[in-house]
CSV table of C-alpha atoms in Angstrom, one decimal:
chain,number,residue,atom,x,y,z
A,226,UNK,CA,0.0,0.0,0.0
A,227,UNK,CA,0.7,3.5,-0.9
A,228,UNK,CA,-0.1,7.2,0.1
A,229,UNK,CA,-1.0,10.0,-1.4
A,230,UNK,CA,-2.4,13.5,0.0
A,231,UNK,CA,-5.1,15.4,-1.3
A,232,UNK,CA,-4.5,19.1,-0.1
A,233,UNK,CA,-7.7,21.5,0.1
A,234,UNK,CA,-7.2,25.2,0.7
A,235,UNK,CA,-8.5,28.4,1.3
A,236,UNK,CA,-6.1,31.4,-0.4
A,237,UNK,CA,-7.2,34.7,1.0
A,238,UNK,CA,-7.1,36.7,-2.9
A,239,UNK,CA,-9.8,37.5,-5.2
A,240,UNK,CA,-10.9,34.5,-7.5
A,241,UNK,CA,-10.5,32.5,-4.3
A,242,UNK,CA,-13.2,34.9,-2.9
A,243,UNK,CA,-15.4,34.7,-5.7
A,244,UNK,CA,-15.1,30.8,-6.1
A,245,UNK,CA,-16.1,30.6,-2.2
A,246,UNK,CA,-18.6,33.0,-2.6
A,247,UNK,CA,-20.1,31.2,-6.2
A,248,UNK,CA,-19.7,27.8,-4.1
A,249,UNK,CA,-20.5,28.8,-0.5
A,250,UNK,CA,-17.6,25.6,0.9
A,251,UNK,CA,-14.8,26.6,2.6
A,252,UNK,CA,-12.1,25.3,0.1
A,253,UNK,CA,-11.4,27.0,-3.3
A,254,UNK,CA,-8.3,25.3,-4.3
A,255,UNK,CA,-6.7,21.5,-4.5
A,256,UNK,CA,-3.8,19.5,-4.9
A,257,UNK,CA,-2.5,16.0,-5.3
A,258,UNK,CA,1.2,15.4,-3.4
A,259,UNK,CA,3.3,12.0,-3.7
A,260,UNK,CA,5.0,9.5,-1.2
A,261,UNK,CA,7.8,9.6,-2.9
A,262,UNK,CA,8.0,13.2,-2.9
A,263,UNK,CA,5.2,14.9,0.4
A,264,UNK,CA,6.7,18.2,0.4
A,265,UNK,CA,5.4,18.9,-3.5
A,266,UNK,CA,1.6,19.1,-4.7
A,267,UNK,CA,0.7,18.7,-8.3
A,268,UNK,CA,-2.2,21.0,-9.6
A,269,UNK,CA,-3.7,23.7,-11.9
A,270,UNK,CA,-3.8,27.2,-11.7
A,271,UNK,CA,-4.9,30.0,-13.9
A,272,UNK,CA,-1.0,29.5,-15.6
A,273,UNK,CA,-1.8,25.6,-15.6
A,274,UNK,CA,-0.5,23.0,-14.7
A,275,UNK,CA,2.0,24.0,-11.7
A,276,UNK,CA,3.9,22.1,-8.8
A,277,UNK,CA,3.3,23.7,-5.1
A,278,UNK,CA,5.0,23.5,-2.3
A,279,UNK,CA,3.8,23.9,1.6
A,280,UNK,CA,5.8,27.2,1.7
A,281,UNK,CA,4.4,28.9,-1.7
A,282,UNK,CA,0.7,28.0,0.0
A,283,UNK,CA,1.6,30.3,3.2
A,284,UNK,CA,3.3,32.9,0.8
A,285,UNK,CA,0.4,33.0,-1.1
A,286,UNK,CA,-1.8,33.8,2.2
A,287,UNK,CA,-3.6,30.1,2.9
A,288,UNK,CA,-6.9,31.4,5.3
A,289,UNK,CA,-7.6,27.7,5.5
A,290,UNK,CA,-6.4,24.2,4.9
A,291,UNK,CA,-7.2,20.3,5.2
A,292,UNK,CA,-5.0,17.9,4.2
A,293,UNK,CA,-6.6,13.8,3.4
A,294,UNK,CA,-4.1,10.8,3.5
A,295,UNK,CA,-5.6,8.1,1.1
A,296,UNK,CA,-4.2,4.9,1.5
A,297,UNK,CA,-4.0,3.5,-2.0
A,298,UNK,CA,-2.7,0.1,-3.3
A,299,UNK,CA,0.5,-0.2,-5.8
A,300,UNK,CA,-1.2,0.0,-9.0
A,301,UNK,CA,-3.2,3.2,-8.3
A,302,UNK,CA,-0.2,4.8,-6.8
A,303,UNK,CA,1.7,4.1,-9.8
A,304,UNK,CA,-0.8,5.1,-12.1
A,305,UNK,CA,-1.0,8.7,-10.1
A,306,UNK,CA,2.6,8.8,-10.4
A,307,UNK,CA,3.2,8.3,-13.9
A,308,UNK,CA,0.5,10.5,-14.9
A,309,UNK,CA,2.0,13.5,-13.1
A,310,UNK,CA,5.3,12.7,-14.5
A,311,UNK,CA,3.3,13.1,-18.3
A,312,UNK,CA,1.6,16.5,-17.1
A,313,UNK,CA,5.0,17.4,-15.7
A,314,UNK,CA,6.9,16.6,-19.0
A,315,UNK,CA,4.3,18.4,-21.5
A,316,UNK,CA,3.5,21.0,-18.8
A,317,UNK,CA,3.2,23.7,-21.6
A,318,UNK,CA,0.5,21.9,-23.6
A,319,UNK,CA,-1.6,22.1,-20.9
A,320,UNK,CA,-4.0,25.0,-19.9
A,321,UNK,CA,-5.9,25.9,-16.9
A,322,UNK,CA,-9.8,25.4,-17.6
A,323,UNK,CA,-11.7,28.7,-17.1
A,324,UNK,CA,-14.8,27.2,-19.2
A,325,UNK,CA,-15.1,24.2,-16.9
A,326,UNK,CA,-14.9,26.3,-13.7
A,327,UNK,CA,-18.3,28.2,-15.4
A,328,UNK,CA,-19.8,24.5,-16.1
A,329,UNK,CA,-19.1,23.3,-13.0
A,330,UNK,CA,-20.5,26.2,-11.5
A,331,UNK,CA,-23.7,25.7,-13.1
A,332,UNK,CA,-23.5,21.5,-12.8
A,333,UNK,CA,-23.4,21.4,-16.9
A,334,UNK,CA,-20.6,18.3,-17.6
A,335,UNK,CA,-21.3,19.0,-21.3
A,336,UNK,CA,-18.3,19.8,-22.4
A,337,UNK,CA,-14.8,18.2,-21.6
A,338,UNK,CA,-11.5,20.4,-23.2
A,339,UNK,CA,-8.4,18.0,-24.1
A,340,UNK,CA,-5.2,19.2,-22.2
A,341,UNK,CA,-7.5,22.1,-20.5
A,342,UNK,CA,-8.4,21.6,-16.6
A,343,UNK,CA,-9.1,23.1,-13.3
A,344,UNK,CA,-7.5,21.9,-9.7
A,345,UNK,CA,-10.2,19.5,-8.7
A,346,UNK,CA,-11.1,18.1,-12.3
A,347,UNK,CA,-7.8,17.4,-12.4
A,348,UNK,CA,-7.6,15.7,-9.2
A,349,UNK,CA,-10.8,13.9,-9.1
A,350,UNK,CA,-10.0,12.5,-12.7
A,351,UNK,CA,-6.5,11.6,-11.5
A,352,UNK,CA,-7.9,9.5,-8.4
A,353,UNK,CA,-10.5,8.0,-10.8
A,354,UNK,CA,-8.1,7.2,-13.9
A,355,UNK,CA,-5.8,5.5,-11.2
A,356,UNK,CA,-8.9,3.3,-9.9
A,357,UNK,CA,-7.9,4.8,-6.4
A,358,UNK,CA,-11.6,6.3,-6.0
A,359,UNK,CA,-14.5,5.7,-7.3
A,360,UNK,CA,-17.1,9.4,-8.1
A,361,UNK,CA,-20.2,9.5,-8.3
A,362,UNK,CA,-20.3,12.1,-11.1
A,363,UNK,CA,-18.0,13.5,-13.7
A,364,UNK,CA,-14.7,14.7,-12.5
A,365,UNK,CA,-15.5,18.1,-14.2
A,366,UNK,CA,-18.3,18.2,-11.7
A,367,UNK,CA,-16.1,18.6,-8.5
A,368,UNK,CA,-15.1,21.6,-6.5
A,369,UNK,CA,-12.8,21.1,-4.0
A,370,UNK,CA,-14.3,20.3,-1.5
């Protein structure tokens, strides 16, 4: 068995405010981190697809945090692990998903954008694609919390 952390947060700046406002939860932003590697989290962000670290999220002003430890087997671990080392290598083909953000907003999954995501589409698809989770609805359907 594996780990991996999912990393919900609160940034205290203006699309975080509208997001929690549009949502009304407590979390506007989320990230994936490694075993291998706890002190980096994988994720989108307006620029796309980025890697954070712990001390970026208090530079950037975190207002609140909650960090999940999933216990994972091998094969879903590794699955998570080589997909962030894809996004990682072709980082500049992909693009944050300001679209989907309006969808998801409005619960309308009608429309899925290759290479083009937002922090918990990504996420929730990465957890589903590695058959570490299984959703209920559409990954492009998730907000962080």
């Amino acid at each position: 068995m594996k780990q991996v952390s999912v990393l919900l947060t609160r940034y205290n700046d203006r699309m975080s405010q509208f997001v929690y406002w549009i949502s009304g939860r407590n979390y506007t932003h989320v990230s994936i981190a490694l075993e291998d590697e706890p002190e980096h989290y994988y994720s989108f962000n307006y620029r796309g697809f980025t890697r954070e670290t712990l001390e970026k999220h208090r530079d950037r002003g975190v207002k609140y945090s909650r960090c999940y430890q999933l216990q994972i087997s091998d094969e879903a671990y590794n699955k998570i692990k080589s997909r962030i080392e894809k996004f990682q290598s072709h980082r500049k083909e992909y693009q944050y998903n300001r679209i989907g953000v309006f969808l998801c907003i409005i619960h309308l999954p009608i429309l899925k954008r290759e290479k083009h995501y937002f922090c918990s589409e990504f996420v929730a698809e990465t957890l589903e694609h590695s058959g570490a989770v299984k959703l209920k609805k559409k990954p492009n359907l998730y907000f962080p919390n």
